[in-house]
Tab-separated table of C-alpha atoms in Angstrom:
chain	number	residue	atom	x	y	z
A	1	UNK	CA	-3.957	-64.894	-0.223
A	2	UNK	CA	-1.098	-62.717	1.015
A	3	UNK	CA	1.632	-63.604	3.452
A	4	UNK	CA	2.782	-60.897	5.842
A	5	UNK	CA	6.527	-60.311	5.755
A	6	UNK	CA	8.783	-58.376	8.148
A	7	UNK	CA	8.473	-54.572	8.150
A	8	UNK	CA	4.807	-54.649	7.128
A	9	UNK	CA	5.436	-56.019	3.647
A	10	UNK	CA	3.126	-58.464	1.884
A	11	UNK	CA	4.308	-61.278	-0.359
A	12	UNK	CA	2.127	-61.564	-3.427
A	13	UNK	CA	0.675	-65.058	-3.728
A	14	UNK	CA	1.477	-66.051	-7.276
A	15	UNK	CA	-0.984	-68.663	-8.548
A	16	UNK	CA	0.681	-71.888	-9.641
A	17	UNK	CA	3.931	-70.984	-7.893
A	18	UNK	CA	5.282	-74.382	-8.972
A	19	UNK	CA	5.253	-72.971	-12.514
A	20	UNK	CA	7.641	-70.203	-11.430
A	21	UNK	CA	11.038	-71.945	-11.473
A	22	UNK	CA	12.900	-68.655	-11.889
A	23	UNK	CA	11.600	-67.200	-8.623
A	24	UNK	CA	9.421	-64.104	-8.499
A	25	UNK	CA	10.015	-60.392	-8.078
A	26	UNK	CA	7.448	-57.661	-8.674
A	27	UNK	CA	7.546	-54.313	-10.456
A	28	UNK	CA	5.102	-51.697	-9.135
A	29	UNK	CA	3.889	-48.932	-11.432
A	30	UNK	CA	1.374	-46.167	-10.764
A	31	UNK	CA	-2.162	-47.299	-11.529
A	32	UNK	CA	-2.609	-44.439	-14.006
A	33	UNK	CA	-0.226	-46.129	-16.467
A	34	UNK	CA	-1.147	-49.751	-15.740
A	35	UNK	CA	-3.870	-50.144	-18.388
A	36	UNK	CA	-1.739	-48.489	-21.077
A	37	UNK	CA	1.286	-50.665	-20.327
A	38	UNK	CA	-0.809	-53.853	-20.249
A	39	UNK	CA	-2.388	-53.073	-23.619
A	40	UNK	CA	1.015	-52.681	-25.277
A	41	UNK	CA	2.874	-55.684	-23.864
A	42	UNK	CA	3.402	-58.679	-26.155
A	43	UNK	CA	2.787	-61.010	-23.171
A	44	UNK	CA	1.310	-60.323	-19.754
A	45	UNK	CA	1.939	-62.546	-16.749
A	46	UNK	CA	0.297	-62.202	-13.347
A	47	UNK	CA	-0.654	-58.653	-12.415
A	48	UNK	CA	-1.904	-57.472	-9.025
A	49	UNK	CA	-3.516	-54.110	-8.192
A	50	UNK	CA	-4.025	-52.374	-4.855
A	51	UNK	CA	-5.870	-49.197	-5.842
A	52	UNK	CA	-2.773	-47.056	-6.388
A	53	UNK	CA	-0.241	-49.432	-7.974
A	54	UNK	CA	-0.164	-52.303	-10.407
A	55	UNK	CA	2.341	-55.053	-9.559
A	56	UNK	CA	3.768	-57.086	-12.453
A	57	UNK	CA	5.358	-60.466	-11.660
A	58	UNK	CA	8.788	-60.842	-13.292
A	59	UNK	CA	11.549	-63.452	-12.904
A	60	UNK	CA	13.802	-62.957	-9.872
A	61	UNK	CA	16.796	-60.744	-10.620
A	62	UNK	CA	15.051	-58.740	-13.336
A	63	UNK	CA	16.462	-55.573	-11.801
A	64	UNK	CA	20.099	-56.484	-12.511
A	65	UNK	CA	21.602	-53.970	-14.880
A	66	UNK	CA	18.379	-51.939	-15.176
A	67	UNK	CA	17.680	-48.525	-13.718
A	68	UNK	CA	13.918	-48.476	-13.221
A	69	UNK	CA	12.424	-44.950	-13.467
A	70	UNK	CA	11.623	-42.897	-10.389
A	71	UNK	CA	8.153	-43.723	-9.126
A	72	UNK	CA	8.505	-47.393	-10.082
A	73	UNK	CA	9.048	-49.873	-7.243
A	74	UNK	CA	11.051	-53.065	-7.582
A	75	UNK	CA	10.140	-55.678	-4.971
A	76	UNK	CA	12.519	-58.655	-4.633
A	77	UNK	CA	10.662	-61.834	-3.737
A	78	UNK	CA	7.396	-60.087	-4.701
A	79	UNK	CA	7.262	-58.669	-1.152
A	80	UNK	CA	5.438	-55.386	-1.694
A	81	UNK	CA	4.628	-52.477	0.611
A	82	UNK	CA	1.820	-53.151	3.066
A	83	UNK	CA	-1.750	-52.059	2.435
A	84	UNK	CA	-2.153	-48.481	1.264
A	85	UNK	CA	-5.209	-46.415	2.061
A	86	UNK	CA	-7.797	-46.883	-0.674
A	87	UNK	CA	-10.818	-44.836	-1.512
A	88	UNK	CA	-13.139	-44.020	1.336
A	89	UNK	CA	-10.466	-44.713	3.937
A	90	UNK	CA	-10.543	-48.479	3.348
A	91	UNK	CA	-7.300	-50.422	3.284
A	92	UNK	CA	-6.419	-51.822	-0.142
A	93	UNK	CA	-4.684	-55.187	-0.381
A	94	UNK	CA	-3.228	-56.206	-3.761
A	95	UNK	CA	-5.598	-58.479	-5.659
A	96	UNK	CA	-4.957	-60.531	-8.777
A	97	UNK	CA	-6.337	-58.658	-11.812
A	98	UNK	CA	-4.728	-60.729	-14.579
A	99	UNK	CA	-3.703	-64.368	-14.743
A	100	UNK	CA	-2.313	-65.733	-18.013
A	101	UNK	CA	-4.105	-68.697	-19.548
A	102	UNK	CA	-0.871	-70.667	-19.927
A	103	UNK	CA	-0.168	-70.526	-16.173
A	104	UNK	CA	3.306	-68.970	-16.553
A	105	UNK	CA	3.251	-66.029	-14.106
A	106	UNK	CA	5.979	-63.881	-15.679
A	107	UNK	CA	5.735	-60.707	-17.692
A	108	UNK	CA	8.910	-60.386	-19.788
A	109	UNK	CA	10.938	-57.733	-17.937
A	110	UNK	CA	12.645	-55.999	-20.887
A	111	UNK	CA	9.442	-55.104	-22.780
A	112	UNK	CA	7.904	-54.061	-19.434
A	113	UNK	CA	10.939	-51.910	-18.649
A	114	UNK	CA	10.955	-50.230	-22.073
A	115	UNK	CA	7.214	-49.492	-21.941
A	116	UNK	CA	7.400	-48.105	-18.401
A	117	UNK	CA	10.335	-45.880	-19.413
A	118	UNK	CA	8.448	-44.646	-22.459
A	119	UNK	CA	5.244	-44.019	-20.518
A	120	UNK	CA	7.096	-42.106	-17.765
A	121	UNK	CA	9.213	-40.106	-20.226
A	122	UNK	CA	12.513	-41.538	-18.984
A	123	UNK	CA	15.262	-42.734	-21.319
A	124	UNK	CA	16.079	-46.415	-20.734
A	125	UNK	CA	19.397	-46.914	-18.949
A	126	UNK	CA	21.114	-50.198	-18.249
A	127	UNK	CA	24.510	-51.665	-17.717
A	128	UNK	CA	25.897	-54.569	-19.700
A	129	UNK	CA	28.123	-55.420	-16.765
A	130	UNK	CA	25.709	-57.304	-14.510
A	131	UNK	CA	28.322	-57.965	-11.814
A	132	UNK	CA	29.091	-54.244	-11.506
A	133	UNK	CA	25.372	-53.389	-11.494
A	134	UNK	CA	24.703	-55.987	-8.789
A	135	UNK	CA	27.461	-54.474	-6.668
A	136	UNK	CA	25.886	-51.013	-7.083
A	137	UNK	CA	28.831	-49.655	-9.068
A	138	UNK	CA	28.476	-47.720	-12.297
A	139	UNK	CA	32.126	-46.776	-12.817
A	140	UNK	CA	34.082	-48.244	-15.722
A	141	UNK	CA	36.820	-50.727	-14.950
C-alpha cells in the first residue's frame, strides 16, 4: 500500500516498518541495471519496482557525503515520484519485488553506492566532512 504525499509523491510502504529504527530513504536506479546490482550485493533489503526504476530502501541520511551518479534518484523518507506511465499506457505504481527473510528492510548504502557507480561508469565521490556535505558545501575549510 502506498501513501500519497504532497506534490504527487508516493511514500513506499516498507513492510515491518517497526523493524526500521533508522528511518527509511530510497535510492532509485534505472530498471536496466536493477537485476545486475541485486545479484552483486552482499545483502539486499526491500526493493520496489515501478516498470522503469528499482527503489532500494536504505537507512535515512544515506545520502550524506555521497554524490549519487546522474540518473539515480535519492528519495528522503522513501517518498518517490508519482506513478510513471508503464507499458501499454497503464500507470505503474511501485510494487515490492524483494523482501529479506530477516525482516530488516535496509540495503547497505555503501555497497549499493559503489555498485551503482561501477554500473553507470561513474567514479565514486564522497566527502569525509558530513557537516559540510549536509550544508551543500564542497569547499575546504
